[in-house]
mmCIF file of C-alpha atoms in Angstrom:
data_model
loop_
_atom_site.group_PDB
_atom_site.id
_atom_site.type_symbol
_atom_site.label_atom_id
_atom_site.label_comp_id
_atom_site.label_asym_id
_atom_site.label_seq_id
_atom_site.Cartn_x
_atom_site.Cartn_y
_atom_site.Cartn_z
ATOM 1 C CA UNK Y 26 10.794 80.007 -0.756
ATOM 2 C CA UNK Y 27 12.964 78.399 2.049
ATOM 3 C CA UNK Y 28 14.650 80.232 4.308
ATOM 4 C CA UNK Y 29 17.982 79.101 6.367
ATOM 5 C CA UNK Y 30 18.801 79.513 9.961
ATOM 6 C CA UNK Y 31 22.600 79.753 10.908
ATOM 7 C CA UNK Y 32 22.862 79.026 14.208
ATOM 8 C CA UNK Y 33 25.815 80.216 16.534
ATOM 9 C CA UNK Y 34 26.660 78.444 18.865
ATOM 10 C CA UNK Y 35 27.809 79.986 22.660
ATOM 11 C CA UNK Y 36 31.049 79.313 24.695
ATOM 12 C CA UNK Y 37 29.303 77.199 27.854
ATOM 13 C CA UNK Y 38 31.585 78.306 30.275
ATOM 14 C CA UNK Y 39 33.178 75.082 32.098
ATOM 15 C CA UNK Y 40 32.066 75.100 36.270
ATOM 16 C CA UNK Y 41 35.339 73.443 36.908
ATOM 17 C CA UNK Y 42 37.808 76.011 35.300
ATOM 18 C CA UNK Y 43 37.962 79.179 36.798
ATOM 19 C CA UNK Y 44 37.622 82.012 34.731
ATOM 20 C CA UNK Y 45 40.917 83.914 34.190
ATOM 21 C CA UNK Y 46 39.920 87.502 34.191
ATOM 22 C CA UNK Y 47 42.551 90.023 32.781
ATOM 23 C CA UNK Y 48 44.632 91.437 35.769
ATOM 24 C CA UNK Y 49 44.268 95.653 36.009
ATOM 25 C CA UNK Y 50 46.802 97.923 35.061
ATOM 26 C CA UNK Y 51 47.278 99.102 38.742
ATOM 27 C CA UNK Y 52 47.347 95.829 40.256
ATOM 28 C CA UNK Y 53 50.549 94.734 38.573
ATOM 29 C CA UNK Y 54 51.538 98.044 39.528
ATOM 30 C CA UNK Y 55 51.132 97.519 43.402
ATOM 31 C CA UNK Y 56 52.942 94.112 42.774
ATOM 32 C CA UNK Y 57 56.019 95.643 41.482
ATOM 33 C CA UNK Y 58 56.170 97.888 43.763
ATOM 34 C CA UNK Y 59 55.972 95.272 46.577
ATOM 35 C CA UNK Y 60 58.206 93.467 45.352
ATOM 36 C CA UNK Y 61 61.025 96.685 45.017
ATOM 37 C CA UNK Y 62 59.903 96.857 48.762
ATOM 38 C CA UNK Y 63 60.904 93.680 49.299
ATOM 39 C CA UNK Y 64 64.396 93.497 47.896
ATOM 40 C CA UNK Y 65 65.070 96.977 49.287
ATOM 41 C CA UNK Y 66 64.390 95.863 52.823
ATOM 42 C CA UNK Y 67 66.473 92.704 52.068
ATOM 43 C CA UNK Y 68 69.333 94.728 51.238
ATOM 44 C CA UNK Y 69 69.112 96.918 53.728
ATOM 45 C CA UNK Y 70 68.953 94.430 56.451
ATOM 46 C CA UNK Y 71 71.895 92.352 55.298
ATOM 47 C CA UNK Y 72 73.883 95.771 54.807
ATOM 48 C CA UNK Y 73 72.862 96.551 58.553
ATOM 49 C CA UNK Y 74 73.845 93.142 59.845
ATOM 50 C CA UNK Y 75 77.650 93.656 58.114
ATOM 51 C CA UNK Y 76 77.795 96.867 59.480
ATOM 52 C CA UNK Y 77 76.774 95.588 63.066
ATOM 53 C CA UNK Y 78 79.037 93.223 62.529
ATOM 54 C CA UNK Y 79 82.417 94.993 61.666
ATOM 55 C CA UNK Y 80 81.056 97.401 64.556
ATOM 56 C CA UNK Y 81 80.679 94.436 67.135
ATOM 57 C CA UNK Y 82 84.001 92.838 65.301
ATOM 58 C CA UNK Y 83 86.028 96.316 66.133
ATOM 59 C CA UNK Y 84 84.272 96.534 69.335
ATOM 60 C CA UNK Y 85 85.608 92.923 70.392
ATOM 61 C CA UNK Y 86 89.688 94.181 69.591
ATOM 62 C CA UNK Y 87 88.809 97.652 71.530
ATOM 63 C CA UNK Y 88 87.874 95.591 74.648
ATOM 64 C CA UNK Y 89 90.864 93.264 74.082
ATOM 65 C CA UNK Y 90 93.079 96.374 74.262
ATOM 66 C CA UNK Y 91 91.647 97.292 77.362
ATOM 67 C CA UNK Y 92 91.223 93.965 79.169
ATOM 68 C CA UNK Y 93 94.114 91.738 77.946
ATOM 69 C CA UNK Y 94 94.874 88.173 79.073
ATOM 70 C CA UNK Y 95 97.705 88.780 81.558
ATOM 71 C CA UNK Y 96 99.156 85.024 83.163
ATOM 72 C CA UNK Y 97 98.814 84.858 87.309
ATOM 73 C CA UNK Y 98 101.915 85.118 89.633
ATOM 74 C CA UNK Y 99 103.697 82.166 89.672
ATOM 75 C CA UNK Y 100 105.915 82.574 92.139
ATOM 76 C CA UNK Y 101 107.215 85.038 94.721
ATOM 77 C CA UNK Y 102 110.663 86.989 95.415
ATOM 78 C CA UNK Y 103 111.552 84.231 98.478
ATOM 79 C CA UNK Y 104 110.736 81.037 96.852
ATOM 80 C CA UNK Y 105 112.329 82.503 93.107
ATOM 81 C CA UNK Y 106 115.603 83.766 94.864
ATOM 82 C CA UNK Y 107 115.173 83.999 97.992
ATOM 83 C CA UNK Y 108 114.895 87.438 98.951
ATOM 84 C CA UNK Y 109 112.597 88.815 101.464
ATOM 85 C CA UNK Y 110 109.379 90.950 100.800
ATOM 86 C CA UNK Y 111 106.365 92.723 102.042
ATOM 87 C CA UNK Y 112 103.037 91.934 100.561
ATOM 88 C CA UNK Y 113 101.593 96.263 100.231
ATOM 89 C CA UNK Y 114 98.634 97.470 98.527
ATOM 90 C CA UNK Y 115 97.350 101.665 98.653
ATOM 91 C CA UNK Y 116 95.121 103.466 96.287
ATOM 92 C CA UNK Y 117 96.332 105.235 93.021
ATOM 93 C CA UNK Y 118 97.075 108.652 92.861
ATOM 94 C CA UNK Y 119 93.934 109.399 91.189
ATOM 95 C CA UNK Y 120 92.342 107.368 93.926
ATOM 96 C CA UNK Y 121 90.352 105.447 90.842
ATOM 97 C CA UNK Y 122 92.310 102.017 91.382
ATOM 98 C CA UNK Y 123 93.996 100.261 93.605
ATOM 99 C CA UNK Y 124 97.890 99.356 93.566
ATOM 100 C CA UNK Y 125 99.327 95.893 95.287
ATOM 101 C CA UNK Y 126 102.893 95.019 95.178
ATOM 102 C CA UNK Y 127 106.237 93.765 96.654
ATOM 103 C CA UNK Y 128 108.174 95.448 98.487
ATOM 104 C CA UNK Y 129 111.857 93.921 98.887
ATOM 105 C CA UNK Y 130 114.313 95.834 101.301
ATOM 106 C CA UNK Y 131 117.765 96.186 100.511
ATOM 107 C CA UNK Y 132 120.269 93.935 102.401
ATOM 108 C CA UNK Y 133 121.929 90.801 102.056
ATOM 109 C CA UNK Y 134 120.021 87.959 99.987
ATOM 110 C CA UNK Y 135 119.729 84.088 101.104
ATOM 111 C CA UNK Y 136 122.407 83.002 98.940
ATOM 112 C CA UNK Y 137 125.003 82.400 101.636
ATOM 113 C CA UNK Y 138 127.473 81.221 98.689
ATOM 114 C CA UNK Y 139 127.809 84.950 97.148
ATOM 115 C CA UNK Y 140 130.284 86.785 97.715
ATOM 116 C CA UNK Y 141 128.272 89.390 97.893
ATOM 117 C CA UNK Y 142 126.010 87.913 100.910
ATOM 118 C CA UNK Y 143 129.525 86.783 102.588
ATOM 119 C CA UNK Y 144 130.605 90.618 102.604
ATOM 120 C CA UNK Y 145 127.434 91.395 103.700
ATOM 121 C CA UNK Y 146 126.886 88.949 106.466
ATOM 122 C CA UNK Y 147 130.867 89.906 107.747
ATOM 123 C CA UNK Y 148 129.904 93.328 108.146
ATOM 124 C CA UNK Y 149 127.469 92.150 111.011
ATOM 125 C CA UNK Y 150 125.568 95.506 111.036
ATOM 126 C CA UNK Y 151 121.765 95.263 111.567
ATOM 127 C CA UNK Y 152 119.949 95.900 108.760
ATOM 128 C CA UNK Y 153 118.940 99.350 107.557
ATOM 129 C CA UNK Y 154 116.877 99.920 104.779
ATOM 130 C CA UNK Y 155 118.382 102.099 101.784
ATOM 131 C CA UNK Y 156 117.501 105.319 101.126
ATOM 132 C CA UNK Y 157 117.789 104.261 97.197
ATOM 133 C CA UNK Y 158 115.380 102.230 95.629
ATOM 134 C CA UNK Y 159 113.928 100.874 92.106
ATOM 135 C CA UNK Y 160 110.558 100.889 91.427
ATOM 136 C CA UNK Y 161 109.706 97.669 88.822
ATOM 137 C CA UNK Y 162 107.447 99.339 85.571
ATOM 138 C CA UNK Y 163 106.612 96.329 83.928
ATOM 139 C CA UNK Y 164 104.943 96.003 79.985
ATOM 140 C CA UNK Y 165 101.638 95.547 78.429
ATOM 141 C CA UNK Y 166 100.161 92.034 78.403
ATOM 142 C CA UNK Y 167 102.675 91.183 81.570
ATOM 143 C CA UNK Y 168 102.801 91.052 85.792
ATOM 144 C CA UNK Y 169 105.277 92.453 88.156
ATOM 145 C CA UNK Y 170 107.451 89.041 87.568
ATOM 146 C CA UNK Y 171 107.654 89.764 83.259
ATOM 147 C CA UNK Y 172 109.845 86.328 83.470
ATOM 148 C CA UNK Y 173 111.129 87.156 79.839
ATOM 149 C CA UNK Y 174 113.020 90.465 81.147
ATOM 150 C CA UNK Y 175 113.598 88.464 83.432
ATOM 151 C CA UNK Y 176 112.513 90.493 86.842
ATOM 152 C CA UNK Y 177 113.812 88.584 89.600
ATOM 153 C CA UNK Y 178 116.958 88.746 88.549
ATOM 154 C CA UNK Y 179 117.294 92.294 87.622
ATOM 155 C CA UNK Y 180 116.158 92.715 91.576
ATOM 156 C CA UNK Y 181 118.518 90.375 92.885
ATOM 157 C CA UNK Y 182 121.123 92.311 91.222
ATOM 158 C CA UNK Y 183 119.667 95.599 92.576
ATOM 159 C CA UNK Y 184 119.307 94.289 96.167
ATOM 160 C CA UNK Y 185 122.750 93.084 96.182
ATOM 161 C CA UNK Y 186 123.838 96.720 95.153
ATOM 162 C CA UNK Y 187 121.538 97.842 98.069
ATOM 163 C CA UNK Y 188 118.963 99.202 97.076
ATOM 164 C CA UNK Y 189 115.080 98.723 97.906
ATOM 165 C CA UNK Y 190 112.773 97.544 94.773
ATOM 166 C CA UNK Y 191 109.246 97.917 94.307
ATOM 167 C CA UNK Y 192 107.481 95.451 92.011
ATOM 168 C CA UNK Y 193 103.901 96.156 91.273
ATOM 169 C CA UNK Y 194 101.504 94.922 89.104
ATOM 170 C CA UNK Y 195 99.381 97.703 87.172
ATOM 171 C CA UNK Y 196 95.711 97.348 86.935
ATOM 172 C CA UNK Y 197 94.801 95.288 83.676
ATOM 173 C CA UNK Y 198 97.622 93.019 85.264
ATOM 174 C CA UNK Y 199 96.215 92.714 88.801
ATOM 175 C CA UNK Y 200 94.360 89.690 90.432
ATOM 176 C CA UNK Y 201 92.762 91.203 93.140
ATOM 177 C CA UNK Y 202 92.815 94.921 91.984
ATOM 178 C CA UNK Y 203 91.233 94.482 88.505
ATOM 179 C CA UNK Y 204 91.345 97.587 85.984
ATOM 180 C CA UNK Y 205 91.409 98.629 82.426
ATOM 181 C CA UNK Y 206 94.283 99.191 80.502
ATOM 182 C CA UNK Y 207 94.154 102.801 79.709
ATOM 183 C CA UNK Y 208 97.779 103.383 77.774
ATOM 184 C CA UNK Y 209 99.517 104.943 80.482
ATOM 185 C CA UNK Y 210 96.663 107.605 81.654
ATOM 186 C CA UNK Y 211 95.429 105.548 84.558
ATOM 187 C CA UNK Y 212 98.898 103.734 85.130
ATOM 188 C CA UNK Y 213 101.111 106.754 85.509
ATOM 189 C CA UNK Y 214 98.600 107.633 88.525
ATOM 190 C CA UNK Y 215 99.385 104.178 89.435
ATOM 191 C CA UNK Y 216 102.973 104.541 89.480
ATOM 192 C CA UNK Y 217 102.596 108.276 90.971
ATOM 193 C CA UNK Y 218 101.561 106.036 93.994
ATOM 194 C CA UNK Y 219 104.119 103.747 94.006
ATOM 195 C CA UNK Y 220 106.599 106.826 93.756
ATOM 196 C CA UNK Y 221 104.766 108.282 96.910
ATOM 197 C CA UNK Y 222 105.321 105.012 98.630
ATOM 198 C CA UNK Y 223 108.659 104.179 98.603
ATOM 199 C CA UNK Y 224 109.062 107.835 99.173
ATOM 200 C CA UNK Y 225 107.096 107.007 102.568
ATOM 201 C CA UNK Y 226 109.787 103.896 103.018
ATOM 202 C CA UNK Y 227 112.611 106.639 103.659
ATOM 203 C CA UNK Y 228 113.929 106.980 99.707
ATOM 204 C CA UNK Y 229 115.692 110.459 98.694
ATOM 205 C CA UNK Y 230 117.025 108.601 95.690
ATOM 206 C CA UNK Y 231 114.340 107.083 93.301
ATOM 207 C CA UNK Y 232 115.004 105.174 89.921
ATOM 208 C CA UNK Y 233 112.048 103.719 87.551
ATOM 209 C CA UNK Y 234 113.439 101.426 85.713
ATOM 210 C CA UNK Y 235 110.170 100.798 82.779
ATOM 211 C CA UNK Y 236 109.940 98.647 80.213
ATOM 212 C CA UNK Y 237 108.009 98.610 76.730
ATOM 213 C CA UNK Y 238 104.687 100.315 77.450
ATOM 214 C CA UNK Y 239 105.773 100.499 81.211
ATOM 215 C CA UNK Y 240 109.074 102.698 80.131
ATOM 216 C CA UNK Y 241 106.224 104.626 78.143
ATOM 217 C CA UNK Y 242 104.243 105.366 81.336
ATOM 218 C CA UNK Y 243 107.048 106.274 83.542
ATOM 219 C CA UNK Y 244 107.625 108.939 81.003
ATOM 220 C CA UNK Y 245 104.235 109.909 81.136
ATOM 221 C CA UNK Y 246 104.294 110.070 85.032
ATOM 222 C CA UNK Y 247 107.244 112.245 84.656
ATOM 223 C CA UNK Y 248 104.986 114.885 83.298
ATOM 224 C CA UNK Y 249 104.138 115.212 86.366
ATOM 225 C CA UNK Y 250 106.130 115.076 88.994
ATOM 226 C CA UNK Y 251 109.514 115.829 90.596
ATOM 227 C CA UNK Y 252 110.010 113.040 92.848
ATOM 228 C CA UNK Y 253 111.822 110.496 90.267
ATOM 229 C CA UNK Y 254 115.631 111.055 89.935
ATOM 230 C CA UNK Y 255 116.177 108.872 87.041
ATOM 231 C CA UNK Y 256 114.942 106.856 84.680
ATOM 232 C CA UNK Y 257 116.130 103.282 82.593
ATOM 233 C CA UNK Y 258 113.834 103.030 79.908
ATOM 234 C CA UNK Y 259 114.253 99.128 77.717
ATOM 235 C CA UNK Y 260 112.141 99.126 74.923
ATOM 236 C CA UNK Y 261 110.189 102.348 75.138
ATOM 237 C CA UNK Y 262 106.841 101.856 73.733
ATOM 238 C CA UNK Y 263 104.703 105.377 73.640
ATOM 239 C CA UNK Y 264 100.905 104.495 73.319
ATOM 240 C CA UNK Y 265 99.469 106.421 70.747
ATOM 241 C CA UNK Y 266 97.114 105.413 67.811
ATOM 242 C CA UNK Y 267 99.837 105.074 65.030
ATOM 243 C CA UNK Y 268 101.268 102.380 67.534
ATOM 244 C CA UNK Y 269 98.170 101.055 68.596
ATOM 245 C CA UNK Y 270 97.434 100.116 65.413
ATOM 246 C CA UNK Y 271 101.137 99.239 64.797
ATOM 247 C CA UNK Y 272 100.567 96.311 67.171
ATOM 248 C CA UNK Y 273 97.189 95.190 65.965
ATOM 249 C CA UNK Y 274 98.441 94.777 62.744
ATOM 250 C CA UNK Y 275 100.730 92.442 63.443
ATOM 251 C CA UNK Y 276 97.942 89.849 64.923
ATOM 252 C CA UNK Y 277 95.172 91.038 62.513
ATOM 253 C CA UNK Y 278 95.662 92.195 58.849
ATOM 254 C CA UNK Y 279 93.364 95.433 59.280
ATOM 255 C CA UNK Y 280 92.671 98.077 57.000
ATOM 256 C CA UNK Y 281 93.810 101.196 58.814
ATOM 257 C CA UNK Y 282 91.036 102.596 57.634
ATOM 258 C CA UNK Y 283 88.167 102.552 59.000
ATOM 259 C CA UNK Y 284 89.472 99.896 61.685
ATOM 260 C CA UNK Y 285 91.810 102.566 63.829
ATOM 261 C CA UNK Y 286 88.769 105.197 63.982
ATOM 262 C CA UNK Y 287 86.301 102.696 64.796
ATOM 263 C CA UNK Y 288 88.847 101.324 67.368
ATOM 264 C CA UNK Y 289 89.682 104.840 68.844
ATOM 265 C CA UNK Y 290 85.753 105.470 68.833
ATOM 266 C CA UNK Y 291 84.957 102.333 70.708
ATOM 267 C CA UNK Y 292 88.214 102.367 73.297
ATOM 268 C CA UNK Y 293 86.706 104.948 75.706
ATOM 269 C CA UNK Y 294 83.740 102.678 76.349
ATOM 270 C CA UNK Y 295 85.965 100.010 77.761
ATOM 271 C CA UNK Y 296 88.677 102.230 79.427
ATOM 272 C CA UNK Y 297 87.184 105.108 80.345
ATOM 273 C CA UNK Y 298 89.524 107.355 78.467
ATOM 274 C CA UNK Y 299 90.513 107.775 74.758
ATOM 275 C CA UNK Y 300 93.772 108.118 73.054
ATOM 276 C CA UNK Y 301 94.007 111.820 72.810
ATOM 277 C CA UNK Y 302 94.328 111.753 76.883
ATOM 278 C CA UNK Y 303 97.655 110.343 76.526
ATOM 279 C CA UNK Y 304 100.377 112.944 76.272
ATOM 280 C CA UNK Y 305 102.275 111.558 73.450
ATOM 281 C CA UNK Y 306 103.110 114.493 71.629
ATOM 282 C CA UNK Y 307 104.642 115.827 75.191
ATOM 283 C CA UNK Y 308 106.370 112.945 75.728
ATOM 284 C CA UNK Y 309 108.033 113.398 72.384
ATOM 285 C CA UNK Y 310 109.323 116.781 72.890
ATOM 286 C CA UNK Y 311 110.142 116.810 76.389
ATOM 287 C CA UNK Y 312 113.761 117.634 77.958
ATOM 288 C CA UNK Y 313 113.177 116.106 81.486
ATOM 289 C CA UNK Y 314 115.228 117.014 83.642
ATOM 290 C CA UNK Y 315 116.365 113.759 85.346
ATOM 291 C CA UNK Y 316 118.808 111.159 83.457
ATOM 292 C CA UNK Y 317 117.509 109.226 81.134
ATOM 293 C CA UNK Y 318 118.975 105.353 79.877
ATOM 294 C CA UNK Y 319 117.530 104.691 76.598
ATOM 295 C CA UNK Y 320 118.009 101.455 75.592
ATOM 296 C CA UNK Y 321 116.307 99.910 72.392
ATOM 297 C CA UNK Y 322 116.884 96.945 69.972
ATOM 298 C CA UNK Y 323 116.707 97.729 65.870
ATOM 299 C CA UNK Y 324 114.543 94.847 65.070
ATOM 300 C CA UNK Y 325 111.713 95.588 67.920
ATOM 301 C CA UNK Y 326 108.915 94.670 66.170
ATOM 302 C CA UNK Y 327 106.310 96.369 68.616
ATOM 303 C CA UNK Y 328 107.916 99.642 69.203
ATOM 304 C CA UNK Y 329 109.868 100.920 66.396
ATOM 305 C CA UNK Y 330 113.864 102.074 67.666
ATOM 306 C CA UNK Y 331 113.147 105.753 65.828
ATOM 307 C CA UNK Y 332 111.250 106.927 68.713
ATOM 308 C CA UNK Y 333 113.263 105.601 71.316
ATOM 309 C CA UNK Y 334 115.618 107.853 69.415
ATOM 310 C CA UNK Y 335 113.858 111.071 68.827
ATOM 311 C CA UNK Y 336 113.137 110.980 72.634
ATOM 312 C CA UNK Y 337 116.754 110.429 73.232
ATOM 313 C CA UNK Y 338 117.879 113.363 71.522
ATOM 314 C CA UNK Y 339 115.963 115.789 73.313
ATOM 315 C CA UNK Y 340 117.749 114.921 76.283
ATOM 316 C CA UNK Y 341 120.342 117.232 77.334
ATOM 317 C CA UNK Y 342 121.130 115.831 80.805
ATOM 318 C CA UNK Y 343 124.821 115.079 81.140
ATOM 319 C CA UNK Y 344 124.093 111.590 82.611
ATOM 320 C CA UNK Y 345 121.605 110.647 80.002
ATOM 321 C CA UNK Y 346 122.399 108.122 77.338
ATOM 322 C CA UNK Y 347 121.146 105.452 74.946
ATOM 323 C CA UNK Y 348 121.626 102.777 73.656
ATOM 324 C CA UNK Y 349 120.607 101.106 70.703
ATOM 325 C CA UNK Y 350 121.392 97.668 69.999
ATOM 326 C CA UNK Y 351 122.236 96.325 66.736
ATOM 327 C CA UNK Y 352 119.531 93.572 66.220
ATOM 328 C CA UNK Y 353 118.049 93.896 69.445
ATOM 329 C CA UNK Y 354 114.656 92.433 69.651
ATOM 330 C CA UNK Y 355 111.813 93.900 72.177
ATOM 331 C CA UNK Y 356 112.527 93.140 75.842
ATOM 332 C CA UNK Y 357 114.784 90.874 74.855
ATOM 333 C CA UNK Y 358 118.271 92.758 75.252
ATOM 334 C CA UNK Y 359 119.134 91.605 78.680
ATOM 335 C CA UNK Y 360 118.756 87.635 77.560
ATOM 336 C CA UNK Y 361 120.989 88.175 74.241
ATOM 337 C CA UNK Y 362 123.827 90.714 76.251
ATOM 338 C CA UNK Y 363 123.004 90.041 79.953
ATOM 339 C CA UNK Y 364 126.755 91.277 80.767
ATOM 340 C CA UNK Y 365 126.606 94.129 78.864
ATOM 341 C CA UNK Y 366 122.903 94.908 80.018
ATOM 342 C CA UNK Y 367 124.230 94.445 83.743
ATOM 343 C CA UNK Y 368 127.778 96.658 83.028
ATOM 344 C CA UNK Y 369 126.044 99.739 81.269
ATOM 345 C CA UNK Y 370 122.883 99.669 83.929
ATOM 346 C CA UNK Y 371 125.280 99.216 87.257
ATOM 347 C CA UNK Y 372 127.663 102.175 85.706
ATOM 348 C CA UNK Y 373 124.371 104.425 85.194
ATOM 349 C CA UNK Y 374 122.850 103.796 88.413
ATOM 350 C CA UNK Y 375 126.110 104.604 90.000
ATOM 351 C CA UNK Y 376 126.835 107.800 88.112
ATOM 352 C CA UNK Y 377 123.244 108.629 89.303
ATOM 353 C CA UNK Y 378 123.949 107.882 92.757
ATOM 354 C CA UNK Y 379 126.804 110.466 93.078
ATOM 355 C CA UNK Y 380 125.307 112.922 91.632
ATOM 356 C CA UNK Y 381 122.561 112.924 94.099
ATOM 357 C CA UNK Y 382 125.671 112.699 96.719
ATOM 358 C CA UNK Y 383 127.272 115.438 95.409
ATOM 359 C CA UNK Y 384 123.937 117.422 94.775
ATOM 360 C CA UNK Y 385 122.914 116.335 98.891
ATOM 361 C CA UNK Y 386 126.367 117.722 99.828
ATOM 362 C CA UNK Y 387 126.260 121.061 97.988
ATOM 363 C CA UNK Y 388 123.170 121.420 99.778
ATOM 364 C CA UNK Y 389 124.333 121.351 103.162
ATOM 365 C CA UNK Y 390 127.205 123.307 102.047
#
């Protein structure tokens, strides 16, 4: 009887493969998990770096605001026409920052071919400074000189009528007095000072004549004090954060939201104040007591003509006016309708003038 052997025969195991082994349940486990670790901190990093980023973005227009570019003198009241000056500078009112201007005395001018300077020069008096005199409020993003209003020849027109003018450059403006633009909170204390001086000078008759954010701060600085006797206000623009926003909408195509909080929220940093420390809402609903000349163009595209007019009807001054011009583009109105411009601001600061006569006379009476 023969008997078989079956033979089996072993897997020899090759030295040069490795062995795959079967991975554990709670390995792949720990991989997946690392790997939702991964993507998690991927996302949350680039989610971080946009929100830095709109933050940094928003941050950038905030310190814009405060610190805009703002062209150096060119010139100076001699050499652009002729009249003579005094280089002045004194602290704020707050005492914060630091004010430098020109001062230009009334008188007759250096153009000998008026007939205004021939009057003048025939009258052979010595020369006595005025006891009225305009203080210069110039706009946002402009100097003292604002060449598009244009300035030196709204004060050769005022010196000729005799009266002293102030032209000062406000902080975010200033060369050698550098400081933030604050929206009329620092720069009414600026103008306060300016008001002081001249008052210093000899004036008893005082006249700011502002314009765009500059007419906004005058009214601000008449919050708060009784030493202005008038005001001419050309293209009143009130600082608030409807108007901020207004203006940066026009350069940027912002969402209002969240662009204006995170704007408001970063704005303090740079200026040192915030938006709700500008008395807008008292501005709006304020009867001052002084006369007012509103005057305001329909197709200002930085400070819309419906405030100028709600401010102008809560005047109830007999001398103050306003007017709005058909068309009328922002600072623009004395370039398109000098004559007019010139007529309706020589009739108002005469009207103004005898009233204070007549007011300095029932006095003494």
């Amino acid at each position: 009887m023969s008997s078989t052997i079956i033979t089996t025969s072993l897997p020899v195991p090759n030295p040069l493969v490795p062995a795959v082994r079967p991975v554990p349940q709670h390995h792949s486990r720990t991989r997946h998990g690392r790997r939702k670790h991964a993507m998690f901190a991927t996302l949350t990093s680039i989610v971080s770096l946009c929100v830095l980023a709109v933050v940094a973005f928003h941050g950038y227009i905030a310190w814009m605001l405060a610190h805009p570019y703002v062209a150096p003198l060119y010139s100076n009241p001699t050499e652009a026409v002729g009249l003579p000056y005094e280089n002045v500078n004194f602290p704020s009112h707050s005492n914060r920052t630091t004010v430098g201007g020109w001062f230009i005395p009334s008188g007759a001018d250096g153009d000998s071919s008026s007939a205004v300077a021939q009057t003048a020069a025939a009258a052979a008096e010595p020369a006595v400074e005025s006891g009225r005199t305009v203080i210069f409020s110039h706009g946002y993003g402009a100097n003292r000189e604002e060449t598009w209003v244009p300035m030196y020849d709204l004060a050769t027109l005022l010196h000729r009528l005799n009266y002293n003018v102030f032209m000062f450059d406000y902080g975010y403006a200033s060369t050698d007095y550098k400081a933030p633009a604050t929206g009329g909170y620092e720069e009414s204390q600026q103008l306060l000072a300016a008001v002081d001086y001249v008052k210093s000078r000899g004036a008893d008759e005082i006249v700011v004549w502002g314009f765009s954010m500059g007419a906004g701060t005058a009214l601000q600085a008449g919050l708060q004090t009784d030493k202005i006797d008038a005001m001419i206000l050309d293209s009143l623009f009130l600082p608030s954060p409807d108007t901020l926003f207004h203006n940066v909408k026009q350069i940027l195509p912002l969402p209002k939201y969240p662009s204006l909080p995170l704007i408001e929220l970063m704005l303090p940093a740079f200026t040192g104040t915030s938006l709700s420390g500008i008395p807008a809402k008292q501005v709006l609903t304020k009867d001052y007591p002084i006369p007012l000349f509103i005057m305001h163009g329909t197709k200002d595209s930085k400070a819309p003509y419906e405030i100028a007019e709600h401010i102008a009807a809560k005047q109830t001054n007999p001398l103050s006016r306003e007017w709005i011009v058909e068309g009328g583009k922002h600072e623009l109105l004395f370039q398109v309708h000098a004559k007019e411009y010139i007529q309706r601001a020589a009739l108002f600061l005469g009207q103004v003038h005898q009233q204070h006569v007549d007011d300095a006379s029932s006095i003494v009476l």
